[in-house]
Coordinates of C-alpha atoms (C1' of nucleotides) in Angstrom, one line a residue:
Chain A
X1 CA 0.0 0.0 0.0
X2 CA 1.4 3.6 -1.0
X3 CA 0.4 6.5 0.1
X4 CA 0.1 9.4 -2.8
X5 CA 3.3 10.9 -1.8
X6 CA 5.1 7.8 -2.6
X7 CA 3.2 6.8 -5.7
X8 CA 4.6 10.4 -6.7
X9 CA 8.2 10.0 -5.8
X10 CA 8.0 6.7 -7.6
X11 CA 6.4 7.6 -10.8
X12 CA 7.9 11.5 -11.1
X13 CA 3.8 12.6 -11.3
X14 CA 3.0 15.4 -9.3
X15 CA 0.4 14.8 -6.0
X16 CA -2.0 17.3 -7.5
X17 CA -1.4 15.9 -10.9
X18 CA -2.5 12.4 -9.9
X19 CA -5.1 13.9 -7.8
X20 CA -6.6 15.3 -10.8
X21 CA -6.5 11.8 -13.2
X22 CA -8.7 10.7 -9.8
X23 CA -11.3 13.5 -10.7
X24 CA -11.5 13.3 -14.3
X25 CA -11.6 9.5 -14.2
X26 CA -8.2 8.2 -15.5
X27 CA -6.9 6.7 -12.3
X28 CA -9.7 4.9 -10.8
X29 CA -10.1 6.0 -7.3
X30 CA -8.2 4.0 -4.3
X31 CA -9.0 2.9 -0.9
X32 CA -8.6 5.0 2.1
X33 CA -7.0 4.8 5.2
X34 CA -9.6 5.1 8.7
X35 CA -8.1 8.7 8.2
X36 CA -9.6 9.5 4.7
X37 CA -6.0 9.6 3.2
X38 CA -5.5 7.7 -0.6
X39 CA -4.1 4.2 -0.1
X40 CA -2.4 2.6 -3.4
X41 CA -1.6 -0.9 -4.6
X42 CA 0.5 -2.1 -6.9
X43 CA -2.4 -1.7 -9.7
X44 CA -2.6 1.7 -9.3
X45 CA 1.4 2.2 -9.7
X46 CA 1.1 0.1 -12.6
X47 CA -1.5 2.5 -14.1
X48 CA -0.3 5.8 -13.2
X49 CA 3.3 4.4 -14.9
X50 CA 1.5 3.3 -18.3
X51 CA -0.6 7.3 -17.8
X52 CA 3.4 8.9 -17.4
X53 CA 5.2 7.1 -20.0
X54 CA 2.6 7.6 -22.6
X55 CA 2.7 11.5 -21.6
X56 CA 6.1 11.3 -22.2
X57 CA 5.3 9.9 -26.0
X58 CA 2.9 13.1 -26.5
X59 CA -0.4 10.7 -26.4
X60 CA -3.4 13.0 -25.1
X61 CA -5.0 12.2 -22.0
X62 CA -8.2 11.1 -23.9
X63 CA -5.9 8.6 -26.3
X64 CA -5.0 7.5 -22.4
X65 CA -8.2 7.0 -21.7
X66 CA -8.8 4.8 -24.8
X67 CA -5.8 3.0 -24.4
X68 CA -6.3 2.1 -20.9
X69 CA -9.8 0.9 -21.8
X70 CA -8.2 -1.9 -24.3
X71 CA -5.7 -2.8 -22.0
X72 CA -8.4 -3.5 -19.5
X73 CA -10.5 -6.3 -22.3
X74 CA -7.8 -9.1 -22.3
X75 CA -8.1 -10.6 -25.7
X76 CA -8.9 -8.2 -27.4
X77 CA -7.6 -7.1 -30.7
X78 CA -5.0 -4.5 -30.9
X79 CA -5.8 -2.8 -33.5
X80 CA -7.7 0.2 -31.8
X81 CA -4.4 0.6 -30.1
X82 CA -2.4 0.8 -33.3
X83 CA -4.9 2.8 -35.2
X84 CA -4.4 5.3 -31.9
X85 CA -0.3 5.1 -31.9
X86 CA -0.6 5.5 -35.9
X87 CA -2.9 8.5 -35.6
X88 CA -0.4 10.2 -33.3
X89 CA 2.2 9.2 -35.2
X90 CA 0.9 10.7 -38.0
X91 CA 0.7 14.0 -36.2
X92 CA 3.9 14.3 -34.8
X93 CA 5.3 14.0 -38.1
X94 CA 3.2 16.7 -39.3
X95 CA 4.6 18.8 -36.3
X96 CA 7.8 18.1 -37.0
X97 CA 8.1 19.6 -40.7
X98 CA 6.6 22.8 -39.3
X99 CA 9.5 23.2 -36.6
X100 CA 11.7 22.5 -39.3
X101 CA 10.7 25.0 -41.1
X102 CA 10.4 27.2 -38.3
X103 CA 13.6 26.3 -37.3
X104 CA 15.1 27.4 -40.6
X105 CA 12.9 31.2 -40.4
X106 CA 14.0 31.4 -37.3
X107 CA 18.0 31.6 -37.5
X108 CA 17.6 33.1 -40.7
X109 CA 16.0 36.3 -39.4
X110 CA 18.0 35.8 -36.0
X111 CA 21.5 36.2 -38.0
X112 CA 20.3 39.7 -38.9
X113 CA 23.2 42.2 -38.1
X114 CA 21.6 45.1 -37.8
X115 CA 21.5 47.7 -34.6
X116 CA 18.6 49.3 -34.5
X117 CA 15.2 48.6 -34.6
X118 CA 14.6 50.2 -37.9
X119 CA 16.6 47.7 -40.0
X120 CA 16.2 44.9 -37.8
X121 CA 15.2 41.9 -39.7
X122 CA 13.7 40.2 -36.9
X123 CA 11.2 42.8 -36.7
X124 CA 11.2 43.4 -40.7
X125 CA 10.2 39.7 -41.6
X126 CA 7.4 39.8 -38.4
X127 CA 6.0 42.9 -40.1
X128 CA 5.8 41.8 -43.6
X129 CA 5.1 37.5 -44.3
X130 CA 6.3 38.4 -47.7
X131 CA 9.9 38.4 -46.6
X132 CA 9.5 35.2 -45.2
X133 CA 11.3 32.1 -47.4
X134 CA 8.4 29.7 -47.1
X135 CA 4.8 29.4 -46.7
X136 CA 3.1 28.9 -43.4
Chain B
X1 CA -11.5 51.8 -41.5
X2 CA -12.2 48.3 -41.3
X3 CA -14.4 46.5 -39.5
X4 CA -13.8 43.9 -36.7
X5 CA -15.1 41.1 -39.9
X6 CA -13.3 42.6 -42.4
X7 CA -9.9 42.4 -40.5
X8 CA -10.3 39.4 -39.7
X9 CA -11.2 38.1 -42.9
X10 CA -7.5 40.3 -44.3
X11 CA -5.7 38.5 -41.1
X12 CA -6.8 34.9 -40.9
X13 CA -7.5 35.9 -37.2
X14 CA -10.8 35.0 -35.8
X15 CA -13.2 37.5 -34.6
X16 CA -13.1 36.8 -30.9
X17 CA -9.1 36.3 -30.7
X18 CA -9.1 39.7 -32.0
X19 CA -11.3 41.1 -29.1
X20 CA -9.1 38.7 -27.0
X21 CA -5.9 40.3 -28.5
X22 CA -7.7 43.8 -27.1
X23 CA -8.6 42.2 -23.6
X24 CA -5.2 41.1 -22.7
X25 CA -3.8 44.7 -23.9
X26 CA -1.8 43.4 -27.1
X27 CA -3.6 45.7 -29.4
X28 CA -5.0 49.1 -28.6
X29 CA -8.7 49.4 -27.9
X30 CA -9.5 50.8 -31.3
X31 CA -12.0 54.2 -32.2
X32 CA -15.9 53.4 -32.3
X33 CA -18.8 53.6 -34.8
X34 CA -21.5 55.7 -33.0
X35 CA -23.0 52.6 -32.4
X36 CA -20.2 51.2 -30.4
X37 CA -18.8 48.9 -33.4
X38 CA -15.0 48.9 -33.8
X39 CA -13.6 50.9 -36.3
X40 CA -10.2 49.8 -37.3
X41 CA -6.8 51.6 -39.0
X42 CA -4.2 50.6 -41.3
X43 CA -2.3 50.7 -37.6
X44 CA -4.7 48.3 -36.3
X45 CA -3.8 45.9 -39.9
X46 CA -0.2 45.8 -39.6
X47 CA 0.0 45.4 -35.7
X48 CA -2.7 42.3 -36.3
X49 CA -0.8 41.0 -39.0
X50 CA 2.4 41.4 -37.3
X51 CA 0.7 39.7 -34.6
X52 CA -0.5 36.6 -36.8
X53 CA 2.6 36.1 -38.3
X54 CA 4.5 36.2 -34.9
X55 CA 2.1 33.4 -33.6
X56 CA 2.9 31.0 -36.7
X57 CA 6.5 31.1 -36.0
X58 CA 5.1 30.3 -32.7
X59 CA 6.3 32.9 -30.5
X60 CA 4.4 33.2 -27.1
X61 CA 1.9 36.3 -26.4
X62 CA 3.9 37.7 -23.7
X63 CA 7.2 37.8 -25.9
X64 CA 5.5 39.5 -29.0
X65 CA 4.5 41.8 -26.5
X66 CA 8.0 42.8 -26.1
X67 CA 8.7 42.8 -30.2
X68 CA 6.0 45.2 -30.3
X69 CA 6.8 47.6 -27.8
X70 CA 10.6 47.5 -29.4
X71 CA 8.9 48.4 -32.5
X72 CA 7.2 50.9 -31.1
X73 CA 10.2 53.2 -30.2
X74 CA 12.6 54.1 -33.2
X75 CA 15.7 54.0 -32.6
X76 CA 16.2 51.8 -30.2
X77 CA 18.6 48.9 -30.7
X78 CA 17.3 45.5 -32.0
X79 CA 19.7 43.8 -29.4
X80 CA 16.6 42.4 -27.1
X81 CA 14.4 41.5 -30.2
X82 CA 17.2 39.2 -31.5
X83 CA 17.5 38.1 -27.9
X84 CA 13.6 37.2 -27.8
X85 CA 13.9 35.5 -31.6
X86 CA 17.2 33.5 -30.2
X87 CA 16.0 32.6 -26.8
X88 CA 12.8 31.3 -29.1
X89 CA 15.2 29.0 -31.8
X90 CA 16.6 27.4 -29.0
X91 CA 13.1 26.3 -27.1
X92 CA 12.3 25.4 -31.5
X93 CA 15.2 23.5 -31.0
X94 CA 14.7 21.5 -28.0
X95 CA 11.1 20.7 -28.9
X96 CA 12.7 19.4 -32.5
X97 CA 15.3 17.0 -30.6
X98 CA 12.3 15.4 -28.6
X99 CA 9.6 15.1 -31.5
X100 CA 12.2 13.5 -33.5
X101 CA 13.1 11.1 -30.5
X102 CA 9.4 10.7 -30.0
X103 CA 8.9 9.7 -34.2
X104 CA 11.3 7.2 -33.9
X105 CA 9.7 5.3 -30.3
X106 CA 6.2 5.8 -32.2
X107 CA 7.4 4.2 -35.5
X108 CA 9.0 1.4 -33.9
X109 CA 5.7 0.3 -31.7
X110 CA 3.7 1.2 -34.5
X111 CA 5.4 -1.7 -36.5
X112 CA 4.1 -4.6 -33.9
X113 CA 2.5 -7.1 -35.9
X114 CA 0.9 -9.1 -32.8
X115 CA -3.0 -9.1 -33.0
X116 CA -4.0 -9.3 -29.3
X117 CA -3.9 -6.7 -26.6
X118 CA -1.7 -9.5 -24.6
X119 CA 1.4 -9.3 -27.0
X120 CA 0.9 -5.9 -28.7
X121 CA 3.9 -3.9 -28.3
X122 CA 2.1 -0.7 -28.0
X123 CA 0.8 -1.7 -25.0
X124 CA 3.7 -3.3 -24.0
X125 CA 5.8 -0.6 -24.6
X126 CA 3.6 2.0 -22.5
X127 CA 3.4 -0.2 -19.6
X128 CA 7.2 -0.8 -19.1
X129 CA 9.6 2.2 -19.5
X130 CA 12.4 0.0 -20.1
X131 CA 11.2 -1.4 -23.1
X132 CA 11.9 1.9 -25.0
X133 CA 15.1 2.5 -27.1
X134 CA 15.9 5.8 -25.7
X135 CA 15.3 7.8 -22.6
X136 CA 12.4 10.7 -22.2
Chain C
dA1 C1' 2.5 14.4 23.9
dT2 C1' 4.1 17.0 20.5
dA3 C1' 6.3 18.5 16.3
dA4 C1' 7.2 17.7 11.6
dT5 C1' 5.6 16.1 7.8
dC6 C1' 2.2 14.5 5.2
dC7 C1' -2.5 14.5 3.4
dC8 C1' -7.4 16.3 2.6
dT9 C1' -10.9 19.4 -0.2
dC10 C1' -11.9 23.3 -2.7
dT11 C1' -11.1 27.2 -5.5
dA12 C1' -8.7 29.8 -8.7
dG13 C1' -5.0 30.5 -11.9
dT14 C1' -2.0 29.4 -16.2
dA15 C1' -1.9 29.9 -22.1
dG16 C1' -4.5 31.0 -25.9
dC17 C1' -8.1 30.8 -27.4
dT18 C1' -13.4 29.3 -28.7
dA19 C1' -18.3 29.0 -27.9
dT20 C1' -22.7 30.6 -26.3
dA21 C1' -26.5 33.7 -24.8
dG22 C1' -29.0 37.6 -25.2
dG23 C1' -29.1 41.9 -27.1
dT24 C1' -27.8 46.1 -30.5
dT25 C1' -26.3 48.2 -34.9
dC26 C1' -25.5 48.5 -39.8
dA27 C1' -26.3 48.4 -44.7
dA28 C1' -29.1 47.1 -48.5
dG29 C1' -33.5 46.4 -50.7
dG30 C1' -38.4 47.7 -51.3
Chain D
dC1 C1' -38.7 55.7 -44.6
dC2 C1' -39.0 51.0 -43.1
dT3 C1' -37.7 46.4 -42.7
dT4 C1' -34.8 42.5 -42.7
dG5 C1' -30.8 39.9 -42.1
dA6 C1' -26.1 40.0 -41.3
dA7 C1' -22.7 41.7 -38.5
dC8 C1' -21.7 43.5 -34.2
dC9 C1' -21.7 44.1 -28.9
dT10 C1' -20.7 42.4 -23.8
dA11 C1' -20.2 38.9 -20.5
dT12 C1' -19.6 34.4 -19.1
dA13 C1' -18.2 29.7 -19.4
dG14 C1' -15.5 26.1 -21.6
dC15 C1' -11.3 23.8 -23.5
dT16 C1' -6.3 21.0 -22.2
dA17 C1' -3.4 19.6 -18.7
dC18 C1' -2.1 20.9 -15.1
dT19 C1' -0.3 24.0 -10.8
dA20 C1' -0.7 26.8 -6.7
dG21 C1' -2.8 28.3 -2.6
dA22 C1' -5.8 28.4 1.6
dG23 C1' -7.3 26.3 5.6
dG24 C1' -7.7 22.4 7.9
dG25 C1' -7.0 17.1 9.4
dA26 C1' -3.9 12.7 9.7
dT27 C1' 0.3 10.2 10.4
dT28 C1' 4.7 9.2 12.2
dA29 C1' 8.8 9.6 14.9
dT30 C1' 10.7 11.0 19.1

DNA sequence: ATAATCCCTCTAGTAGCTATAGGTTCAAGG
DNA sequence: CCTTGAACCTATAGCTACTAGAGGGATTAT
């Protein structure tokens, strides 16, 4: 049996944090002690861990949800799961060519030499999109 | 003098972030129509679209607040606005380094073959940290 | 017994909008 | 001039995913 605080320490998810997967129904919620206080088990570790790690991949807390739900019907097929990890997938790529582009605006306008604000590409290319290299 | 439609229709910014914009104090509360409508300059344009086009290469509220104020007194040297568009490349970078991390975990569980929730890395892989390649 | 640390609930705040309700104004057509 | 429909107004609440604080009770070690 943990208590919250250690269920914290052990996973790196804040007290409030897991408090609030309680209330909006990710983390089912645990026994208490005589005094009211959260007691965990081993279960709820093992859930909050799978909520953290797929944080850490991006994966919204409503993917969570879903993905948490198929875990839960053993023999079940996997394929909501994949369709899910595809569909993110998808996504992140799709975020990834706009930072790289950004990335590429970005030191392009920072490498302006200028000293004062009235030359100053930064504030130039903000002004006017039509100085910009690319679409966005 | 534009209407609030009509620059929002020559911006690409939606009605109420416009009025949200004024809210917050990014852009000044405009003149009115003698009915109380908002009656827009060419000012009112080019801060909006610098605005916009700040946003897309995702710079936060709170530092193109600073751009504009820098742009707002002549003369002054660019040093802080390159400071704000460099301090910016770097956070553009970081997020790059973990999204392309993040591709590569999401590609590689996105490849399991298995066809039950028991054996499907996807799950597997959310479940146990140490399954993953790298570290996040 | 007492002090230190933990935990409880509830509310409000963060960013950057978006949506809704209920009402007013504008511009064009008859 | 009058009507109608679109566009506008304010104010409030909602979204994601938390985080912080107030004011109080529980647990644990000495």
């Amino acid at each position: 049996m943990f208590s919250i605080g250690e269920l914290s320490k052990r996973t790196g998810v804040k007290i409030p944090t897991i408090r609030y997967y309680e209330h909006i129904g990710l983390m089912d919620a645990p026994e208490r002690s005589e005094g009211n206080q959260r007691r965990y088990t081993k279960q709820g570790l093992k859930c909050l861990s799978f909520i953290r790690h797929s944080r850490e991949l991006g994966f919204s807390l409503d993917d969570i949800k879903g993905l948490l739900e198929l875990n839960q019907q053993p023999g079940s097929p996997c394929k909501n799961a994949h369709l899910i990890a595809i569909r993110h997938l998808t996504e992140v790529r799709v975020r990834l060519t706009k930072l790289r582009r950004l990335e590429r605006e970005l030191k392009r306008i920072s490498a302006c030499r200028a000293d004062s604000i009235e030359s100053c590409a930064v504030i130039e290319t903000l002004a006017d999109h039509s100085l910009c290299e690319t679409d966005h």
